Amino acid sequence: MNFVVTLMHIHLAAVLHFPTVKTASINKRVEKSENEVILLPDVITKSMCQPREILVDIFQEYPEDTEHIYIPSCVVLNRCGGCCNDEAMECVSMETRNVTLQVTRLRLLVTQHTVHLSFTEHQKCYCRLKPDVQAKKQYFLSSVQPTVTSSSTSSVPISNHSPGPTEPKPRPYVCIEQRARTSVSSYRPDRTE
Protein backbone atom coordinates (compact mmCIF):
# COMPACT_ATOMS: atom_id res chain seq x y z
CA MET A 1 0.00 0.00 0.00
CA ASN A 2 2.85 2.35 0.87
CA PHE A 3 4.41 1.62 -2.52
CA VAL A 4 1.21 2.64 -4.34
CA VAL A 5 1.02 5.93 -2.39
CA THR A 6 4.67 6.67 -3.22
CA LEU A 7 4.00 5.90 -6.87
CA MET A 8 1.02 8.26 -6.88
CA HIS A 9 3.13 11.05 -5.34
CA ILE A 10 5.89 10.62 -7.93
CA HIS A 11 3.38 10.55 -10.76
CA LEU A 12 1.60 13.68 -9.47
CA ALA A 13 4.91 15.52 -9.10
CA ALA A 14 5.89 14.61 -12.66
CA VAL A 15 2.52 15.68 -14.07
CA LEU A 16 2.68 19.03 -12.29
CA HIS A 17 6.34 19.62 -13.11
CA PHE A 18 6.54 18.91 -16.86
CA PRO A 19 3.92 21.33 -18.23
CA THR A 20 5.88 24.16 -16.59
CA VAL A 21 9.18 22.88 -18.00
CA LYS A 22 7.73 22.66 -21.50
CA THR A 23 6.33 26.22 -21.46
CA ALA A 24 9.27 27.70 -19.57
CA SER A 25 11.76 26.68 -22.25
CA ILE A 26 9.59 28.26 -24.93
CA ASN A 27 8.67 31.45 -23.06
CA LYS A 28 12.12 32.34 -21.73
CA ARG A 29 13.36 33.13 -25.25
CA VAL A 30 10.31 35.08 -26.40
CA GLU A 31 9.31 37.69 -23.88
CA LYS A 32 7.56 39.95 -26.39
CA SER A 33 4.30 41.78 -26.12
CA GLU A 34 1.34 40.49 -28.12
CA ASN A 35 1.53 43.33 -30.66
CA GLU A 36 5.28 43.39 -31.23
CA VAL A 37 6.55 42.15 -34.60
CA ILE A 38 9.46 39.71 -34.60
CA LEU A 39 11.91 40.90 -37.25
CA LEU A 40 13.03 38.77 -40.20
CA PRO A 41 16.61 38.11 -38.97
CA ASP A 42 15.23 36.73 -35.69
CA VAL A 43 12.63 34.63 -37.53
CA ILE A 44 15.33 33.20 -39.84
CA THR A 45 17.70 32.48 -36.93
CA LYS A 46 15.02 30.66 -34.94
CA SER A 47 13.81 28.59 -37.91
CA MET A 48 17.26 27.47 -39.18
CA CYS A 49 18.36 23.85 -39.15
CA GLN A 50 20.01 23.53 -35.73
CA PRO A 51 19.96 21.49 -32.51
CA ARG A 52 16.79 22.25 -30.49
CA GLU A 53 15.47 21.12 -27.14
CA ILE A 54 12.64 18.66 -27.70
CA LEU A 55 10.78 16.19 -25.54
CA VAL A 56 11.59 12.58 -26.43
CA ASP A 57 9.49 9.68 -25.17
CA ILE A 58 11.72 7.13 -23.40
CA PHE A 59 9.77 4.27 -25.00
CA GLN A 60 10.66 5.72 -28.41
CA GLU A 61 14.35 5.33 -27.52
CA TYR A 62 13.97 2.01 -25.65
CA PRO A 63 11.05 0.26 -27.42
CA GLU A 64 12.08 -3.22 -26.25
CA ASP A 65 11.60 -2.34 -22.56
CA THR A 66 7.82 -2.80 -22.29
CA GLU A 67 7.58 -4.26 -18.80
CA HIS A 68 8.69 -1.11 -16.97
CA ILE A 69 7.26 2.36 -16.42
CA TYR A 70 9.65 5.32 -16.47
CA ILE A 71 9.26 8.48 -14.45
CA PRO A 72 9.46 10.84 -16.17
CA SER A 73 8.11 9.15 -19.28
CA CYS A 74 9.89 11.64 -21.56
CA VAL A 75 13.15 13.58 -21.39
CA VAL A 76 14.46 16.83 -22.87
CA LEU A 77 17.19 16.25 -25.49
CA ASN A 78 18.85 18.32 -28.21
CA ARG A 79 17.79 17.03 -31.61
CA CYS A 80 18.13 18.52 -35.08
CA GLY A 81 15.16 20.42 -36.39
CA GLY A 82 14.29 23.44 -38.46
CA CYS A 83 13.79 24.55 -42.04
CA CYS A 84 16.11 23.81 -44.94
CA ASN A 85 14.33 26.16 -47.40
CA ASP A 86 14.00 23.33 -49.92
CA GLU A 87 11.37 20.60 -49.70
CA ALA A 88 13.85 18.08 -51.14
CA MET A 89 16.17 18.54 -48.15
CA GLU A 90 15.96 17.59 -44.48
CA CYS A 91 17.70 18.72 -41.30
CA VAL A 92 19.92 15.91 -39.96
CA SER A 93 22.68 15.54 -37.38
CA MET A 94 26.31 15.95 -38.33
CA GLU A 95 27.77 15.43 -34.85
CA THR A 96 26.28 13.59 -31.87
CA ARG A 97 27.18 12.79 -28.29
CA ASN A 98 25.84 10.41 -25.67
CA VAL A 99 24.26 11.82 -22.55
CA THR A 100 23.28 9.77 -19.50
CA LEU A 101 20.15 10.77 -17.59
CA GLN A 102 18.86 9.52 -14.27
CA VAL A 103 15.25 8.32 -14.26
CA THR A 104 13.06 6.12 -12.09
CA ARG A 105 12.24 2.71 -13.54
CA LEU A 106 9.48 0.75 -11.90
CA ARG A 107 7.55 -2.41 -12.38
CA LEU A 108 4.06 -2.02 -10.97
CA LEU A 109 3.66 -3.50 -7.51
CA VAL A 110 7.10 -5.16 -7.71
CA THR A 111 10.17 -2.88 -7.82
CA GLN A 112 11.25 0.73 -8.10
CA HIS A 113 14.82 1.76 -8.94
CA THR A 114 16.72 4.84 -10.00
CA VAL A 115 18.57 3.97 -13.20
CA HIS A 116 20.86 5.71 -15.67
CA LEU A 117 19.79 5.63 -19.31
CA SER A 118 21.95 6.70 -22.24
CA PHE A 119 20.51 8.89 -25.01
CA THR A 120 21.91 10.41 -28.19
CA GLU A 121 21.95 14.20 -28.43
CA HIS A 122 22.64 16.12 -31.62
CA GLN A 123 25.37 18.78 -31.42
CA LYS A 124 25.66 19.97 -35.04
CA CYS A 125 23.12 19.82 -37.86
CA TYR A 126 23.06 20.38 -41.62
CA CYS A 127 20.63 20.19 -44.53
CA ARG A 128 21.00 17.26 -46.94
CA LEU A 129 18.93 15.75 -49.72
CA LYS A 130 16.27 13.39 -48.45
CA PRO A 131 17.30 9.76 -49.13
CA ASP A 132 14.42 9.11 -51.56
CA VAL A 133 15.22 12.30 -53.50
CA GLN A 134 18.94 11.41 -53.59
CA ALA A 135 18.19 7.96 -55.03
CA LYS A 136 15.87 9.41 -57.67
CA LYS A 137 18.41 12.11 -58.55
CA GLN A 138 21.17 9.51 -59.02
CA TYR A 139 18.85 7.39 -61.18
CA PHE A 140 18.02 10.44 -63.29
CA LEU A 141 21.66 11.55 -63.60
CA SER A 142 22.79 8.05 -64.60
CA SER A 143 20.45 8.21 -67.59
CA VAL A 144 21.83 11.59 -68.77
CA GLN A 145 24.56 11.38 -71.44
CA PRO A 146 27.45 13.85 -70.84
CA THR A 147 28.33 14.03 -74.58
CA VAL A 148 26.46 14.96 -77.74
CA THR A 149 26.95 13.01 -80.97
CA SER A 150 27.26 15.26 -84.01
CA SER A 151 26.39 14.32 -87.59
CA SER A 152 29.96 13.08 -88.18
CA THR A 153 29.30 10.46 -85.41
CA SER A 154 32.09 11.74 -83.19
CA SER A 155 31.41 12.40 -79.56
CA VAL A 156 31.97 15.97 -78.46
CA PRO A 157 31.81 17.09 -74.83
CA ILE A 158 28.82 19.30 -74.09
CA SER A 159 30.95 22.18 -72.85
CA ASN A 160 32.88 22.44 -76.19
CA HIS A 161 29.92 21.76 -78.46
CA SER A 162 27.97 24.51 -80.16
CA PRO A 163 24.55 23.18 -81.16
CA GLY A 164 23.54 23.51 -84.78
CA PRO A 165 20.17 24.81 -85.98
CA THR A 166 18.49 21.38 -85.73
CA GLU A 167 20.08 20.20 -82.48
CA PRO A 168 18.47 21.12 -79.18
CA LYS A 169 20.54 23.15 -76.74
CA PRO A 170 21.96 21.10 -73.87
CA ARG A 171 20.37 21.94 -70.54
CA PRO A 172 22.59 23.20 -67.73
CA TYR A 173 23.11 20.92 -64.71
CA VAL A 174 21.05 23.26 -62.54
CA CYS A 175 18.02 22.29 -64.59
CA ILE A 176 18.83 18.61 -64.12
CA GLU A 177 18.77 19.02 -60.35
CA GLN A 178 15.62 21.13 -60.55
CA ARG A 179 13.96 18.55 -62.80
CA ALA A 180 14.98 15.76 -60.41
CA ARG A 181 13.40 17.71 -57.58
CA THR A 182 10.17 18.50 -59.42
CA SER A 183 9.72 15.05 -60.96
CA VAL A 184 10.00 13.21 -57.63
CA SER A 185 6.26 12.59 -57.41
CA SER A 186 6.04 11.35 -61.00
CA TYR A 187 9.12 9.09 -60.81
CA ARG A 188 8.51 5.36 -61.15
CA PRO A 189 11.50 2.97 -61.23
CA ASP A 190 9.58 0.44 -63.33
CA ARG A 191 9.30 2.98 -66.19
CA THR A 192 12.23 3.89 -68.43
CA GLU A 193 12.24 7.15 -70.29
mmCIF file of C-alpha atoms in Angstrom:
data_model
loop_
_atom_site.group_PDB
_atom_site.id
_atom_site.type_symbol
_atom_site.label_atom_id
_atom_site.label_comp_id
_atom_site.label_asym_id
_atom_site.label_seq_id
_atom_site.Cartn_x
_atom_site.Cartn_y
_atom_site.Cartn_z
ATOM 1 C CA MET A 1 0.000 0.000 0.000
ATOM 2 C CA ASN A 2 2.851 2.355 0.871
ATOM 3 C CA PHE A 3 4.411 1.617 -2.524
ATOM 4 C CA VAL A 4 1.211 2.644 -4.341
ATOM 5 C CA VAL A 5 1.024 5.927 -2.387
ATOM 6 C CA THR A 6 4.669 6.673 -3.224
ATOM 7 C CA LEU A 7 3.999 5.902 -6.867
ATOM 8 C CA MET A 8 1.016 8.258 -6.879
ATOM 9 C CA HIS A 9 3.134 11.052 -5.340
ATOM 10 C CA ILE A 10 5.886 10.623 -7.926
ATOM 11 C CA HIS A 11 3.378 10.549 -10.763
ATOM 12 C CA LEU A 12 1.602 13.676 -9.467
ATOM 13 C CA ALA A 13 4.907 15.519 -9.098
ATOM 14 C CA ALA A 14 5.885 14.609 -12.662
ATOM 15 C CA VAL A 15 2.522 15.683 -14.071
ATOM 16 C CA LEU A 16 2.681 19.025 -12.290
ATOM 17 C CA HIS A 17 6.340 19.620 -13.114
ATOM 18 C CA PHE A 18 6.540 18.907 -16.861
ATOM 19 C CA PRO A 19 3.924 21.327 -18.230
ATOM 20 C CA THR A 20 5.876 24.160 -16.588
ATOM 21 C CA VAL A 21 9.183 22.884 -18.004
ATOM 22 C CA LYS A 22 7.728 22.664 -21.499
ATOM 23 C CA THR A 23 6.328 26.219 -21.458
ATOM 24 C CA ALA A 24 9.269 27.696 -19.571
ATOM 25 C CA SER A 25 11.756 26.685 -22.250
ATOM 26 C CA ILE A 26 9.586 28.265 -24.933
ATOM 27 C CA ASN A 27 8.667 31.450 -23.064
ATOM 28 C CA LYS A 28 12.119 32.338 -21.725
ATOM 29 C CA ARG A 29 13.359 33.129 -25.250
ATOM 30 C CA VAL A 30 10.312 35.077 -26.404
ATOM 31 C CA GLU A 31 9.310 37.686 -23.878
ATOM 32 C CA LYS A 32 7.564 39.946 -26.386
ATOM 33 C CA SER A 33 4.300 41.781 -26.119
ATOM 34 C CA GLU A 34 1.345 40.487 -28.123
ATOM 35 C CA ASN A 35 1.530 43.333 -30.663
ATOM 36 C CA GLU A 36 5.284 43.388 -31.230
ATOM 37 C CA VAL A 37 6.550 42.153 -34.604
ATOM 38 C CA ILE A 38 9.457 39.710 -34.601
ATOM 39 C CA LEU A 39 11.908 40.902 -37.254
ATOM 40 C CA LEU A 40 13.031 38.768 -40.200
ATOM 41 C CA PRO A 41 16.612 38.108 -38.972
ATOM 42 C CA ASP A 42 15.225 36.729 -35.693
ATOM 43 C CA VAL A 43 12.633 34.627 -37.530
ATOM 44 C CA ILE A 44 15.328 33.201 -39.835
ATOM 45 C CA THR A 45 17.698 32.485 -36.928
ATOM 46 C CA LYS A 46 15.023 30.657 -34.943
ATOM 47 C CA SER A 47 13.812 28.585 -37.911
ATOM 48 C CA MET A 48 17.261 27.474 -39.184
ATOM 49 C CA CYS A 49 18.362 23.850 -39.148
ATOM 50 C CA GLN A 50 20.006 23.526 -35.735
ATOM 51 C CA PRO A 51 19.955 21.491 -32.507
ATOM 52 C CA ARG A 52 16.794 22.248 -30.493
ATOM 53 C CA GLU A 53 15.475 21.121 -27.142
ATOM 54 C CA ILE A 54 12.643 18.665 -27.703
ATOM 55 C CA LEU A 55 10.775 16.187 -25.540
ATOM 56 C CA VAL A 56 11.594 12.580 -26.433
ATOM 57 C CA ASP A 57 9.495 9.676 -25.174
ATOM 58 C CA ILE A 58 11.717 7.128 -23.398
ATOM 59 C CA PHE A 59 9.769 4.268 -24.999
ATOM 60 C CA GLN A 60 10.659 5.723 -28.410
ATOM 61 C CA GLU A 61 14.350 5.333 -27.518
ATOM 62 C CA TYR A 62 13.967 2.014 -25.651
ATOM 63 C CA PRO A 63 11.045 0.257 -27.421
ATOM 64 C CA GLU A 64 12.082 -3.218 -26.246
ATOM 65 C CA ASP A 65 11.595 -2.342 -22.556
ATOM 66 C CA THR A 66 7.825 -2.799 -22.292
ATOM 67 C CA GLU A 67 7.583 -4.260 -18.804
ATOM 68 C CA HIS A 68 8.691 -1.107 -16.972
ATOM 69 C CA ILE A 69 7.260 2.358 -16.417
ATOM 70 C CA TYR A 70 9.649 5.315 -16.469
ATOM 71 C CA ILE A 71 9.256 8.479 -14.452
ATOM 72 C CA PRO A 72 9.458 10.842 -16.169
ATOM 73 C CA SER A 73 8.107 9.155 -19.281
ATOM 74 C CA CYS A 74 9.886 11.635 -21.561
ATOM 75 C CA VAL A 75 13.155 13.582 -21.386
ATOM 76 C CA VAL A 76 14.457 16.831 -22.872
ATOM 77 C CA LEU A 77 17.187 16.251 -25.490
ATOM 78 C CA ASN A 78 18.850 18.320 -28.206
ATOM 79 C CA ARG A 79 17.792 17.026 -31.605
ATOM 80 C CA CYS A 80 18.134 18.518 -35.082
ATOM 81 C CA GLY A 81 15.164 20.422 -36.386
ATOM 82 C CA GLY A 82 14.289 23.445 -38.457
ATOM 83 C CA CYS A 83 13.791 24.545 -42.035
ATOM 84 C CA CYS A 84 16.107 23.805 -44.940
ATOM 85 C CA ASN A 85 14.326 26.158 -47.398
ATOM 86 C CA ASP A 86 13.999 23.332 -49.924
ATOM 87 C CA GLU A 87 11.369 20.603 -49.703
ATOM 88 C CA ALA A 88 13.847 18.078 -51.137
ATOM 89 C CA MET A 89 16.172 18.542 -48.153
ATOM 90 C CA GLU A 90 15.959 17.589 -44.484
ATOM 91 C CA CYS A 91 17.696 18.724 -41.304
ATOM 92 C CA VAL A 92 19.922 15.914 -39.957
ATOM 93 C CA SER A 93 22.676 15.540 -37.383
ATOM 94 C CA MET A 94 26.314 15.952 -38.328
ATOM 95 C CA GLU A 95 27.770 15.433 -34.852
ATOM 96 C CA THR A 96 26.280 13.593 -31.868
ATOM 97 C CA ARG A 97 27.181 12.788 -28.289
ATOM 98 C CA ASN A 98 25.840 10.407 -25.674
ATOM 99 C CA VAL A 99 24.256 11.817 -22.550
ATOM 100 C CA THR A 100 23.280 9.771 -19.499
ATOM 101 C CA LEU A 101 20.150 10.765 -17.593
ATOM 102 C CA GLN A 102 18.864 9.523 -14.266
ATOM 103 C CA VAL A 103 15.246 8.322 -14.259
ATOM 104 C CA THR A 104 13.060 6.120 -12.095
ATOM 105 C CA ARG A 105 12.238 2.715 -13.539
ATOM 106 C CA LEU A 106 9.476 0.751 -11.899
ATOM 107 C CA ARG A 107 7.554 -2.406 -12.384
ATOM 108 C CA LEU A 108 4.060 -2.017 -10.968
ATOM 109 C CA LEU A 109 3.658 -3.505 -7.513
ATOM 110 C CA VAL A 110 7.097 -5.165 -7.713
ATOM 111 C CA THR A 111 10.172 -2.882 -7.820
ATOM 112 C CA GLN A 112 11.246 0.729 -8.104
ATOM 113 C CA HIS A 113 14.825 1.763 -8.939
ATOM 114 C CA THR A 114 16.715 4.835 -10.001
ATOM 115 C CA VAL A 115 18.568 3.970 -13.204
ATOM 116 C CA HIS A 116 20.859 5.706 -15.666
ATOM 117 C CA LEU A 117 19.790 5.629 -19.313
ATOM 118 C CA SER A 118 21.949 6.700 -22.235
ATOM 119 C CA PHE A 119 20.507 8.889 -25.006
ATOM 120 C CA THR A 120 21.914 10.411 -28.186
ATOM 121 C CA GLU A 121 21.946 14.196 -28.429
ATOM 122 C CA HIS A 122 22.643 16.116 -31.622
ATOM 123 C CA GLN A 123 25.367 18.777 -31.423
ATOM 124 C CA LYS A 124 25.665 19.969 -35.042
ATOM 125 C CA CYS A 125 23.115 19.817 -37.862
ATOM 126 C CA TYR A 126 23.062 20.380 -41.615
ATOM 127 C CA CYS A 127 20.632 20.190 -44.526
ATOM 128 C CA ARG A 128 21.003 17.260 -46.937
ATOM 129 C CA LEU A 129 18.930 15.753 -49.720
ATOM 130 C CA LYS A 130 16.266 13.392 -48.448
ATOM 131 C CA PRO A 131 17.297 9.760 -49.133
ATOM 132 C CA ASP A 132 14.424 9.107 -51.561
ATOM 133 C CA VAL A 133 15.221 12.300 -53.504
ATOM 134 C CA GLN A 134 18.945 11.411 -53.591
ATOM 135 C CA ALA A 135 18.188 7.955 -55.034
ATOM 136 C CA LYS A 136 15.869 9.410 -57.671
ATOM 137 C CA LYS A 137 18.409 12.109 -58.553
ATOM 138 C CA GLN A 138 21.171 9.509 -59.020
ATOM 139 C CA TYR A 139 18.848 7.390 -61.176
ATOM 140 C CA PHE A 140 18.019 10.438 -63.288
ATOM 141 C CA LEU A 141 21.657 11.555 -63.597
ATOM 142 C CA SER A 142 22.789 8.052 -64.599
ATOM 143 C CA SER A 143 20.448 8.212 -67.590
ATOM 144 C CA VAL A 144 21.830 11.595 -68.768
ATOM 145 C CA GLN A 145 24.564 11.381 -71.440
ATOM 146 C CA PRO A 146 27.449 13.851 -70.844
ATOM 147 C CA THR A 147 28.334 14.029 -74.578
ATOM 148 C CA VAL A 148 26.457 14.965 -77.741
ATOM 149 C CA THR A 149 26.949 13.015 -80.967
ATOM 150 C CA SER A 150 27.263 15.260 -84.012
ATOM 151 C CA SER A 151 26.386 14.320 -87.594
ATOM 152 C CA SER A 152 29.957 13.082 -88.177
ATOM 153 C CA THR A 153 29.298 10.455 -85.410
ATOM 154 C CA SER A 154 32.093 11.741 -83.195
ATOM 155 C CA SER A 155 31.406 12.402 -79.565
ATOM 156 C CA VAL A 156 31.972 15.968 -78.463
ATOM 157 C CA PRO A 157 31.809 17.088 -74.830
ATOM 158 C CA ILE A 158 28.825 19.301 -74.093
ATOM 159 C CA SER A 159 30.954 22.180 -72.853
ATOM 160 C CA ASN A 160 32.883 22.438 -76.188
ATOM 161 C CA HIS A 161 29.922 21.759 -78.462
ATOM 162 C CA SER A 162 27.974 24.511 -80.159
ATOM 163 C CA PRO A 163 24.549 23.184 -81.162
ATOM 164 C CA GLY A 164 23.543 23.511 -84.779
ATOM 165 C CA PRO A 165 20.173 24.805 -85.980
ATOM 166 C CA THR A 166 18.490 21.381 -85.735
ATOM 167 C CA GLU A 167 20.077 20.204 -82.483
ATOM 168 C CA PRO A 168 18.474 21.122 -79.180
ATOM 169 C CA LYS A 169 20.535 23.154 -76.743
ATOM 170 C CA PRO A 170 21.958 21.098 -73.875
ATOM 171 C CA ARG A 171 20.371 21.944 -70.537
ATOM 172 C CA PRO A 172 22.594 23.200 -67.728
ATOM 173 C CA TYR A 173 23.112 20.923 -64.713
ATOM 174 C CA VAL A 174 21.053 23.263 -62.541
ATOM 175 C CA CYS A 175 18.024 22.289 -64.589
ATOM 176 C CA ILE A 176 18.830 18.607 -64.117
ATOM 177 C CA GLU A 177 18.772 19.023 -60.354
ATOM 178 C CA GLN A 178 15.620 21.131 -60.555
ATOM 179 C CA ARG A 179 13.957 18.546 -62.804
ATOM 180 C CA ALA A 180 14.977 15.757 -60.414
ATOM 181 C CA ARG A 181 13.400 17.706 -57.582
ATOM 182 C CA THR A 182 10.167 18.499 -59.419
ATOM 183 C CA SER A 183 9.721 15.054 -60.955
ATOM 184 C CA VAL A 184 9.996 13.208 -57.634
ATOM 185 C CA SER A 185 6.265 12.595 -57.409
ATOM 186 C CA SER A 186 6.043 11.350 -61.002
ATOM 187 C CA TYR A 187 9.118 9.087 -60.809
ATOM 188 C CA ARG A 188 8.506 5.357 -61.154
ATOM 189 C CA PRO A 189 11.497 2.972 -61.232
ATOM 190 C CA ASP A 190 9.585 0.439 -63.334
ATOM 191 C CA ARG A 191 9.304 2.981 -66.189
ATOM 192 C CA THR A 192 12.226 3.890 -68.431
ATOM 193 C CA GLU A 193 12.236 7.153 -70.290
#
